[in-house]
Short mmCIF file of C-alpha atoms and ligand atoms in Angstrom, two decimals:
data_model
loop_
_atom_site.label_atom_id
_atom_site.label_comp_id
_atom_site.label_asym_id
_atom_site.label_seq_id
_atom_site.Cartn_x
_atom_site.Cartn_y
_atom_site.Cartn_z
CA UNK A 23 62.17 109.48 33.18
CA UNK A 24 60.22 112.80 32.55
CA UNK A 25 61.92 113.44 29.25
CA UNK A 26 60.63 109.76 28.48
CA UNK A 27 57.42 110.35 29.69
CA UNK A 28 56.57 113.36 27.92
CA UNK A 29 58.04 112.14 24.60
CA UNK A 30 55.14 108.68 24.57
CA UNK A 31 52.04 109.92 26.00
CA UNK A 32 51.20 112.11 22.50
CA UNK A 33 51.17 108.57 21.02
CA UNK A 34 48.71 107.42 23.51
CA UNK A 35 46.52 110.60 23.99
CA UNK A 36 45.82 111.50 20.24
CA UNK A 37 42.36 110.78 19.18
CA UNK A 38 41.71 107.55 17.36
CA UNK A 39 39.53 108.08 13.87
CA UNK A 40 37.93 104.93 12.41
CA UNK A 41 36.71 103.92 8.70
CA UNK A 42 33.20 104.27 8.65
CA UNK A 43 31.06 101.42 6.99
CA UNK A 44 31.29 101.33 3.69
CA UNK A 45 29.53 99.28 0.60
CA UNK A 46 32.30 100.03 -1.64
CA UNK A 47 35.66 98.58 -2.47
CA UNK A 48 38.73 101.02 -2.08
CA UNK A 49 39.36 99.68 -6.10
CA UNK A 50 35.76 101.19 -6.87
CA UNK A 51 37.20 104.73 -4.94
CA UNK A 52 40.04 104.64 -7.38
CA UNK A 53 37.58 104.13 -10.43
CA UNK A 54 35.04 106.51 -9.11
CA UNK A 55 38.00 108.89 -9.06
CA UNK A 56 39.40 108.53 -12.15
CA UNK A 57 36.08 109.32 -13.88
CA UNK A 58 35.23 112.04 -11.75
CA UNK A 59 39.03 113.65 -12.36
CA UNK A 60 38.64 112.91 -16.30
CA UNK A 61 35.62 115.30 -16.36
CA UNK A 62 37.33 117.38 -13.41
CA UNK A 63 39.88 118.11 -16.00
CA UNK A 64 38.03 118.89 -18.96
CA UNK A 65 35.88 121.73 -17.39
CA UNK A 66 38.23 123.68 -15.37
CA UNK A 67 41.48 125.44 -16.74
CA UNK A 68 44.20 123.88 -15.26
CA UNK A 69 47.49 125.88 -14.06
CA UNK A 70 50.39 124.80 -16.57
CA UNK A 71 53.36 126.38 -14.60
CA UNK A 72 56.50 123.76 -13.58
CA UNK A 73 57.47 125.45 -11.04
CA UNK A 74 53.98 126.15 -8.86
CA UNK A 75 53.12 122.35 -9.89
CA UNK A 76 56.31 121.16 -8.15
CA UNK A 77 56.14 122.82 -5.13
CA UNK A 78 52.54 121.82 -4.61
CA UNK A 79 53.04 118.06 -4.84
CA UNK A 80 56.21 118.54 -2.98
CA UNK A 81 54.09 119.71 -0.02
CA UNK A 82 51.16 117.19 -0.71
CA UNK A 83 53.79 113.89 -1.03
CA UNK A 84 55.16 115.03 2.15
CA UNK A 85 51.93 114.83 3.83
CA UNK A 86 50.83 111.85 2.49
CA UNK A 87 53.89 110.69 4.30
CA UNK A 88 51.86 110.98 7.37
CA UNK A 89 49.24 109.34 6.52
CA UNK A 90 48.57 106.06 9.61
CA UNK A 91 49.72 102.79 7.77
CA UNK A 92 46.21 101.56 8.86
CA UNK A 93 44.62 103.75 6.34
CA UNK A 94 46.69 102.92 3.69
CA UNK A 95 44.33 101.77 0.91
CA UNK A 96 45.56 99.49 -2.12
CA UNK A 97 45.77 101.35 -5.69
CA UNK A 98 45.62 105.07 -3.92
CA UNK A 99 47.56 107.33 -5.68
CA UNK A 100 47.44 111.24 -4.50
CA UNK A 101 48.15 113.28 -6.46
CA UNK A 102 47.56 117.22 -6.82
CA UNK A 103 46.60 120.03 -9.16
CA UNK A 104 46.32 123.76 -9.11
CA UNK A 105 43.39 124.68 -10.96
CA UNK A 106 43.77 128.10 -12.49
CA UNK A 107 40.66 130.11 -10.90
CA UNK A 108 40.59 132.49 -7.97
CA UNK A 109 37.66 131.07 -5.65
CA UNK A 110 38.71 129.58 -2.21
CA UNK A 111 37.94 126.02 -2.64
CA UNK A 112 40.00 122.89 -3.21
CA UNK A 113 38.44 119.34 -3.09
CA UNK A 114 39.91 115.49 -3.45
CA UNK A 115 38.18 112.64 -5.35
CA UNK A 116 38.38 109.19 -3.81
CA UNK A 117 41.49 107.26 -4.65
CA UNK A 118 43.43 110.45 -4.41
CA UNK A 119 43.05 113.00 -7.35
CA UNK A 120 43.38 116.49 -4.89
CA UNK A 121 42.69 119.92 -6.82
CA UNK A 122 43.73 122.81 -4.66
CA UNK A 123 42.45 125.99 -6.59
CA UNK A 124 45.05 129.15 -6.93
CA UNK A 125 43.05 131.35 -4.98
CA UNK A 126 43.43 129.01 -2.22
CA UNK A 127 47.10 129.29 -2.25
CA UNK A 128 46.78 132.42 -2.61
CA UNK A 129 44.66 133.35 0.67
CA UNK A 130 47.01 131.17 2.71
CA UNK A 131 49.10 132.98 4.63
CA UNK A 132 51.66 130.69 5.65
CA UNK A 133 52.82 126.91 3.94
CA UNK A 134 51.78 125.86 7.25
CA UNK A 135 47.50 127.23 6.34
CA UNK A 136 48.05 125.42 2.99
CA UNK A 137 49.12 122.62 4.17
CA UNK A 138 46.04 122.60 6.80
CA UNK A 139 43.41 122.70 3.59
CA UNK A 140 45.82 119.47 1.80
CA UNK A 141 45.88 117.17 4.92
CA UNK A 142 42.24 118.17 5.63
CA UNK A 143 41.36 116.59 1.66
CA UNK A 144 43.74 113.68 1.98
CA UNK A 145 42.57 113.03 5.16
CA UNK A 146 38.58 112.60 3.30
CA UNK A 147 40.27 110.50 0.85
CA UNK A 148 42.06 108.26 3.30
CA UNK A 149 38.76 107.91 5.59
CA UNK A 150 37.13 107.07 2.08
CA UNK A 151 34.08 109.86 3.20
CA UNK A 152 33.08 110.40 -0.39
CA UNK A 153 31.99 106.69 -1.03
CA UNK A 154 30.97 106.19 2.93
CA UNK A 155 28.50 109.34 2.42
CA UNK A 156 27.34 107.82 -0.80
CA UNK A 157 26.81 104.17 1.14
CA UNK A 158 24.41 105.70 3.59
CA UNK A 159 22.09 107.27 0.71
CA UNK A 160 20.25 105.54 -1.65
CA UNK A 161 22.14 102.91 -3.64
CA UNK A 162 22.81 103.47 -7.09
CA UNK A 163 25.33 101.82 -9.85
CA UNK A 164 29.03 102.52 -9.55
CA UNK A 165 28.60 104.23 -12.49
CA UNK A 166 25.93 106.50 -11.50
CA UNK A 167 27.75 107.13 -8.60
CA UNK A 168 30.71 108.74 -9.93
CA UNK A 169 29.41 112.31 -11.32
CA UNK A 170 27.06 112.32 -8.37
CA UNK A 171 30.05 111.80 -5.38
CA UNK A 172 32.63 114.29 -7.77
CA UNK A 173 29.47 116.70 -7.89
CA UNK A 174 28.71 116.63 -4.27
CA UNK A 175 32.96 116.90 -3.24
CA UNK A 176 33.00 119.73 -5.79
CA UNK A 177 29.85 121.52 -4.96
CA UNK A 178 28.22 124.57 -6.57
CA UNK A 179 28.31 125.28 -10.39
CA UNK A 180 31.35 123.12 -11.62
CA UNK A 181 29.58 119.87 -8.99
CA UNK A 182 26.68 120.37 -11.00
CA UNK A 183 28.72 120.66 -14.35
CA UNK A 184 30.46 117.38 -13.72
CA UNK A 185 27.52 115.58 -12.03
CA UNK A 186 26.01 116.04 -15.42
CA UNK A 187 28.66 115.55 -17.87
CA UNK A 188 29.10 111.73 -16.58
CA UNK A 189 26.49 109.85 -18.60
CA UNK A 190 24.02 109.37 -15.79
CA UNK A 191 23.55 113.13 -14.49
CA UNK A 192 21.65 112.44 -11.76
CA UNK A 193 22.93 115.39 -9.80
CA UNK A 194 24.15 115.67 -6.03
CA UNK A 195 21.96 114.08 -4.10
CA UNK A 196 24.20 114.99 -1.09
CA UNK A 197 25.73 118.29 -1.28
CA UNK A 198 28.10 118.56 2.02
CA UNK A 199 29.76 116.31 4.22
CA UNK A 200 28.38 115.35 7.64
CA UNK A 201 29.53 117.14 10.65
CA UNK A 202 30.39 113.61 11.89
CA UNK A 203 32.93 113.36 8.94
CA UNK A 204 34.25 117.07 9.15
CA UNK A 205 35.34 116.49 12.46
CA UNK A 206 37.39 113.33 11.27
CA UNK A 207 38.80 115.04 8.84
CA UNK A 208 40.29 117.67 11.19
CA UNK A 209 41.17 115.32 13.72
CA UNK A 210 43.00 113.22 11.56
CA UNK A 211 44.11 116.41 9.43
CA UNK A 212 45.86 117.97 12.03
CA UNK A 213 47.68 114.09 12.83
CA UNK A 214 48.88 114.24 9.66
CA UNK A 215 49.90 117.65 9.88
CA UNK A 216 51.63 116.82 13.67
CA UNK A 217 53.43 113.65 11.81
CA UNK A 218 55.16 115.43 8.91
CA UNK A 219 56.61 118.60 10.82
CA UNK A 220 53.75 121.13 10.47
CA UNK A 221 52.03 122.97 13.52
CA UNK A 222 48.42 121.99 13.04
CA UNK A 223 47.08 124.92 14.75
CA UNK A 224 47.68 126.47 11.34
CA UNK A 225 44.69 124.77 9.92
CA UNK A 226 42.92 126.31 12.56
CA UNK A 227 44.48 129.82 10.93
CA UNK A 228 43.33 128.69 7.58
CA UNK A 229 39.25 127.82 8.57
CA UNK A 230 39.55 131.67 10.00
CA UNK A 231 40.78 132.69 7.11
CA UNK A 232 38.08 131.06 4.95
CA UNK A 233 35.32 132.01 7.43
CA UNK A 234 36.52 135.33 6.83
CA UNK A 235 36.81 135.66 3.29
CA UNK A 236 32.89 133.98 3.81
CA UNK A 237 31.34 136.95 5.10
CA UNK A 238 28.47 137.41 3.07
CA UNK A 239 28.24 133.45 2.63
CA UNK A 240 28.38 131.48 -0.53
CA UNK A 241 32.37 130.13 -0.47
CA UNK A 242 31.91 126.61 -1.92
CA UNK A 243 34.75 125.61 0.20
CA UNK A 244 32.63 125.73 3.40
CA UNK A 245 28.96 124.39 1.93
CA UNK A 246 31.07 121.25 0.91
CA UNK A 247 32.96 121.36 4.36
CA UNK A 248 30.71 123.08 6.47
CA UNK A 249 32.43 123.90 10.21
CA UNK A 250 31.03 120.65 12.65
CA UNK A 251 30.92 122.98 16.00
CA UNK A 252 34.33 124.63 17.54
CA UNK A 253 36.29 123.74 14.34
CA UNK A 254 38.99 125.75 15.53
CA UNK A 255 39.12 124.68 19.36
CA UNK A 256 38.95 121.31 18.16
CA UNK A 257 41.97 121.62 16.52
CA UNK A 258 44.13 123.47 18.93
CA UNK A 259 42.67 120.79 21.58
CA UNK A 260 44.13 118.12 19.00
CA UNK A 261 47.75 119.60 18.44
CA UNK A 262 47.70 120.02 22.40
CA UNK A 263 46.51 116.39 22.91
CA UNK A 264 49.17 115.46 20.45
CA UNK A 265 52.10 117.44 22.52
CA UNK A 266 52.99 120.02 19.60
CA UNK A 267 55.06 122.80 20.80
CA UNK A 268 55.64 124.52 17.50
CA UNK A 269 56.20 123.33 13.45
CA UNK A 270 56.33 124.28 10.29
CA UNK A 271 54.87 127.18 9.69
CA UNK A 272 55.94 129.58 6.74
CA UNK A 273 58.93 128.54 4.12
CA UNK A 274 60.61 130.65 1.67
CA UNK A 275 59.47 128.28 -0.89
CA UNK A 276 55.96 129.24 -0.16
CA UNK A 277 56.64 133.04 -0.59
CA UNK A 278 58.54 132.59 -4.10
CA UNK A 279 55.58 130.88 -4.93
CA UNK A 280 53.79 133.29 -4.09
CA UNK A 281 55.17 135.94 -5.29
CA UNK A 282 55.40 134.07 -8.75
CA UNK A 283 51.43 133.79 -8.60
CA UNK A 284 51.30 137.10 -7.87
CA UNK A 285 53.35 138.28 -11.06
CA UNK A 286 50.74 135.97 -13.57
CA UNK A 287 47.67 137.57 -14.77
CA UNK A 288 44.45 137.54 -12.56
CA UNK A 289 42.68 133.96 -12.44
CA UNK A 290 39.23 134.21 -13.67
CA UNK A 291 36.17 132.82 -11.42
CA UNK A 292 34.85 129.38 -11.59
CA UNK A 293 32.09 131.54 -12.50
CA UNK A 294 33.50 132.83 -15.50
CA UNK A 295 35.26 129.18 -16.82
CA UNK A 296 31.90 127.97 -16.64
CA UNK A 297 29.57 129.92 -18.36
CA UNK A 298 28.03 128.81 -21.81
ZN1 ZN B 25 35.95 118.48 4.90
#
């Protein structure tokens, strides 16, 4: 009777995240996305390496695994790119296209603090946040919409970049999600992270990390996500609420990699990709 006990009430005591109202369509997420990715794509050097590129979507698949069937949105495809620059920031465009940049994976201690950043991105793209932020502010055409929603999700230089490179360049007219939808996105990150094996106290370990590494300010990562109050308590209170006892947290697959990332020459700076 215990064993039973303990075993159902995670089901019943996790917290329950809801789609926000939203003007779009999930098909218009998928077509805002796959503008946004096309000019994603053009401005930032991608990483061309088999074996880095496997493991990633490996990891991300997995996690979309865990994704409630309730958000499960016709026509979303996630998928996932390294992009070959050393700043800490990754970001998703609606519909699913995730970039996780190499000097995220390369701050992350453990698969587990990786896999925190990816569940906290897919779980954006599977609350559709991008076009539910853009539904609260002034309504423009799709088409204006796309460069502005990939610029804001972005942020900083390359946000502007892209903002501008889709024919209407009107900019970001939002440049960070709300607190209301950084909280989701924990909540229902560290779900995700509960439902495919991984201890989602290590997304807690990654926000330190980042927070960290933001000493003097300015990571992108954190303007585009900025920390909604007691990020980290939030999530330990989740993975408690959701009766985890311990996960996934580092792999030997995750050291090859890296170790293999390690071996390749220095990324440059988004900085640096971007200039002229
Ligand atoms: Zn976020």
């Amino acid at each position: 009777m215990v064993v039973l006990a303990m075993a159902v009430s995670p089901l019943v005591a996790q917290t329950r995240v809801e789609l926000s109202d939203n003007d779009y369509t999930p098909a218009e997420d998928v077509e805002l996305g796959r503008e946004a990715a096309a000019e994603v794509e053009q401005q930032l050097p991608l990483l061309r390496d088999d074996e880095v590129t496997a493991y990633l979507r490996g990891v991300g698949r997995h996690l979309v695994g865990g994704i409630p069937d309730r958000l499960e949105h016709p026509g979303f495809q996630y998928s996932f790119t390294v992009v070959n620059v050393r700043d800490l920031n990754a970001f998703a465009l609606p519909g699913g296209p995730t970039y996780i940049n190499r000097g995220m994976i390369e701050a992350a201690r453990t698969e587990g603090e990786l896999a925190g950043v990816m569940a906290h991105e897919i779980s954006h793209v599977a609350l559709r946040h991008g076009t539910a932020q853009a539904s609260r502010a002034t309504p423009f055409a799709l088409g204006a919409l796309a460069g502005a929603v990939a610029g804001a999700l972005i942020g900083g230089d390359v946000g502007s970049i892209v903002s501008q490179g889709t024919q209407f360049g009107l900019g970001t007219w939002f440049l960070s999600f709300s607190r209301e939808f950084e909280r989701e996105a924990d909540i229902l990150g560290a779900q995700i992270m509960a439902r495919t094996g991984y201890d989602p106290r290590e997304a807690a370990g990654m926000f330190e990390t980042l927070e960290r590494a933001n000493g003097g300010g300015g990571l992108e990562f954190l303007s585009s996500h900025p920390d909604p109050g007691n990020r980290s308590e939030r999530i330990i209170e989740e993975a408690r609420l959701l009766g985890v006892q311990d996960g996934t947290t580092d792999t030997a697959a995750f050291r090859r990699i890296k170790a293999r990332l390690a071996d390749m020459p220095e990324a440059p700076t988004t900085a640096q990709v971007t200039e002229n």
